[in-house]
Short mmCIF file of C-alpha atoms in Angstrom, two decimals:
data_model
loop_
_atom_site.label_atom_id
_atom_site.label_comp_id
_atom_site.label_asym_id
_atom_site.label_seq_id
_atom_site.Cartn_x
_atom_site.Cartn_y
_atom_site.Cartn_z
CA MET A 1 0.19 -0.17 0.22
CA SER A 2 1.02 3.61 -0.77
CA LEU A 3 1.55 6.23 1.81
CA LYS A 4 -0.71 8.06 -0.04
CA GLN A 5 -3.07 4.98 0.16
CA LYS A 6 -2.31 4.46 4.05
CA LEU A 7 -3.16 8.00 4.91
CA MET A 8 -6.46 7.95 2.80
CA ALA A 9 -7.33 4.48 5.09
CA LEU A 10 -6.57 6.79 8.53
CA GLY A 11 -9.57 9.00 7.38
CA LEU A 12 -7.58 12.01 5.41
CA SER A 13 -9.35 13.05 1.64
CA SER A 14 -7.02 12.56 -1.62
CA ALA A 15 -6.59 16.12 -1.40
CA VAL A 16 -4.84 16.45 1.91
CA ALA A 17 -3.22 12.60 1.28
CA LEU A 18 -1.73 13.77 -2.04
CA ALA A 19 -0.41 17.27 -0.32
CA GLY A 20 1.46 14.92 2.30
CA VAL A 21 3.08 12.64 -0.42
CA ASN A 22 4.04 15.34 -3.13
CA LEU A 23 5.04 18.36 -0.84
CA ILE A 24 5.86 17.27 2.31
CA ALA A 25 6.59 14.14 3.02
CA PRO A 26 9.78 14.62 0.38
CA ALA A 27 11.01 18.10 2.66
CA GLU A 28 10.73 16.37 5.69
CA ALA A 29 12.08 13.09 5.26
CA PRO A 30 14.75 12.13 2.68
CA ASN A 31 13.37 10.00 0.01
CA GLY A 32 9.70 10.27 1.26
CA GLU A 33 10.39 7.93 4.14
CA PRO A 34 10.00 8.56 7.58
CA ILE A 35 12.68 8.62 10.05
CA LEU A 36 12.19 6.16 12.82
CA HIS A 37 13.76 8.08 14.96
CA THR A 38 13.85 11.86 16.64
CA TYR A 39 16.78 13.74 15.59
CA LEU A 40 17.22 17.66 16.40
CA ASP A 41 16.04 19.87 13.02
CA PRO A 42 18.45 22.47 11.63
CA VAL A 43 17.71 24.91 14.14
CA ASP A 44 17.63 22.17 17.08
CA ILE A 45 14.09 21.49 17.56
CA ILE A 46 13.48 17.17 18.64
CA THR A 47 11.51 15.98 15.57
CA ALA A 48 10.98 12.72 14.29
CA CYS A 49 9.41 10.82 11.21
CA PHE A 50 7.45 13.37 8.75
CA GLY A 51 8.59 16.46 10.59
CA HIS A 52 6.47 15.90 13.91
CA THR A 53 7.38 18.33 16.72
CA GLY A 54 5.96 18.08 20.04
CA THR A 55 6.51 18.60 23.62
CA GLU A 56 6.21 14.56 24.17
CA LEU A 57 9.38 14.26 21.89
CA GLU A 58 12.41 13.32 23.61
CA LEU A 59 15.97 12.89 21.92
CA ASN A 60 16.67 8.95 21.65
CA GLN A 61 13.02 7.73 21.13
CA PHE A 62 12.50 5.53 18.29
CA PHE A 63 8.78 4.44 16.10
CA SER A 64 7.73 2.19 14.00
CA GLU A 65 6.71 3.40 10.36
CA GLN A 66 2.92 2.71 11.21
CA GLN A 67 3.65 4.92 13.87
CA CYS A 68 4.91 7.67 12.12
CA ILE A 69 1.96 7.52 9.23
CA GLU A 70 -0.78 7.77 12.02
CA MET A 71 1.50 11.00 13.63
CA PHE A 72 1.82 11.80 9.76
CA ALA A 73 -1.90 11.75 9.59
CA LYS A 74 -2.99 13.83 12.75
CA ASP A 75 -0.37 16.24 12.15
CA LEU A 76 -1.69 16.55 8.50
CA GLY A 77 -5.37 16.68 9.89
CA LYS A 78 -4.87 19.23 12.14
CA ALA A 79 -2.51 21.89 9.79
CA ASP A 80 -5.77 21.28 7.36
CA ARG A 81 -8.28 22.14 9.68
CA GLN A 82 -6.35 25.30 10.36
CA LEU A 83 -5.65 26.14 6.88
CA ARG A 84 -9.76 25.39 5.98
CA ARG A 85 -10.28 27.92 8.91
CA LEU A 86 -7.95 30.69 7.94
CA THR A 87 -8.59 30.83 4.18
CA TYR A 88 -12.39 30.52 4.70
CA PRO A 89 -14.98 31.30 2.40
CA VAL A 90 -12.19 31.03 -0.10
CA GLN A 91 -12.87 27.94 -2.10
CA LEU A 92 -9.62 26.68 -2.50
CA THR A 93 -8.22 25.25 -5.89
CA GLU A 94 -6.41 20.89 -5.11
CA GLY A 95 -3.16 23.13 -5.99
CA GLU A 96 -3.72 26.00 -3.19
CA HIS A 97 -4.83 23.59 -0.59
CA ALA A 98 -1.59 21.25 -1.27
CA ALA A 99 0.46 24.33 -1.71
CA TYR A 100 -0.81 26.33 1.49
CA LEU A 101 -0.95 23.30 3.40
CA SER A 102 2.40 22.49 3.53
CA LEU A 103 3.24 26.28 4.26
CA ILE A 104 1.15 25.43 7.41
CA TYR A 105 2.48 22.18 8.46
CA ASN A 106 6.20 23.71 8.19
CA PHE A 107 5.70 27.24 9.24
CA GLY A 108 2.53 27.01 11.40
CA ALA A 109 -0.73 28.75 11.62
CA GLY A 110 -0.17 31.69 13.87
CA ASN A 111 2.64 32.66 10.64
CA PHE A 112 0.04 32.08 7.94
CA GLN A 113 -2.67 33.60 9.83
CA THR A 114 -0.74 36.84 9.55
CA SER A 115 0.89 36.78 6.41
CA THR A 116 0.68 39.09 3.47
CA LEU A 117 0.13 35.83 1.49
CA ARG A 118 -3.45 35.18 2.95
CA LYS A 119 -4.47 38.64 3.12
CA LEU A 120 -3.83 39.00 -0.56
CA LEU A 121 -5.78 35.65 -0.61
CA LEU A 122 -8.77 36.85 1.23
CA ARG A 123 -8.85 39.94 -1.21
CA GLY A 124 -9.63 37.43 -3.97
CA GLU A 125 -5.34 38.02 -5.45
CA ARG A 126 -4.89 34.76 -5.56
CA VAL A 127 -2.17 34.55 -8.25
CA ALA A 128 -0.74 37.04 -5.74
CA ALA A 129 -0.97 35.03 -2.80
CA CYS A 130 0.88 32.46 -4.77
CA HIS A 131 3.81 34.00 -5.48
CA GLN A 132 4.42 35.16 -2.01
CA LEU A 133 5.26 31.87 -1.27
CA THR A 134 8.66 32.71 -3.04
CA ASP A 135 8.54 36.45 -3.04
CA ALA A 136 7.66 37.38 0.91
CA CYS A 137 9.70 40.00 2.34
CA GLY A 138 9.97 40.14 5.85
CA LYS A 139 12.17 41.29 8.57
CA HIS A 140 15.15 38.86 6.84
CA GLY A 141 14.18 40.98 3.45
CA CYS A 142 12.84 39.06 0.51
CA ASN A 143 11.22 35.74 1.40
CA GLY A 144 10.64 35.06 4.88
CA PHE A 145 9.25 31.79 4.53
CA VAL A 146 12.72 29.99 3.99
CA TYR A 147 14.39 31.03 7.66
CA ALA A 148 14.36 29.05 10.36
CA ALA A 149 15.42 31.22 13.62
CA ASP A 150 17.35 33.73 11.31
CA ILE A 151 19.03 30.91 9.05
CA LYS A 152 18.30 30.93 5.48
CA LEU A 153 17.68 27.04 4.64
CA PRO A 154 18.30 26.06 0.99
CA GLY A 155 15.97 23.31 1.40
CA LEU A 156 13.11 25.44 2.09
CA VAL A 157 14.15 27.99 -0.97
CA GLU A 158 13.49 24.71 -3.17
CA ARG A 159 10.41 23.77 -1.07
CA ARG A 160 8.69 27.00 -1.52
CA LYS A 161 9.66 26.89 -5.50
CA GLU A 162 7.82 23.48 -5.88
CA GLU A 163 4.93 24.91 -3.85
CA ARG A 164 4.65 28.21 -6.06
CA LYS A 165 4.21 25.74 -9.25
CA ILE A 166 1.95 23.57 -7.70
CA CYS A 167 -0.13 26.97 -6.04
CA LEU A 168 -0.54 28.37 -9.47
CA LYS A 169 -1.32 25.21 -11.42
CA ASP A 170 -4.85 25.59 -11.40
CA LEU A 171 -5.64 29.49 -11.57
CA TYR A 172 -4.75 29.17 -15.34
CA VAL A 173 -2.08 31.86 -15.43
CA GLU A 174 1.32 33.05 -17.12
CA GLN A 175 3.42 31.38 -14.75
CA ASN A 176 7.03 32.79 -16.08
CA HIS A 177 7.41 34.74 -12.81
#
């Protein structure tokens, strides 16, 4: 059974599972395979599996693949509920949904809630909102979405590019930005 099928079997929608498999898992775990133990991420946050963080984690914990998939499904479900609440009443395209779900999973709902990206989306400026994934300017200069603890991470630069591409795919616009 594929990761997408396993996530759907745990109650996630096809769109959420697709975002998890195509955007989040490859960015959070090498080759999309869960990391079966706790580790310190690039900014020293205790992490496990598919980018799961939480106060219950301690260094030197180990997990089965099934435990990791269950944690991933729970984390994706939570991020999806946050996304739907923060984008209501906008009906997101599948691409927007996947891209913004990946962003919330990575940067948190609080950061999404206060972002220019969200303001643009709620004003109906959907293309401009997608471009914020790679063009956002903040205290670190342009693209605050590629920094973690004041460190610019190359993996986040690539992740944001992929999110923007997917975000724009259903909006039928010129994508040469």
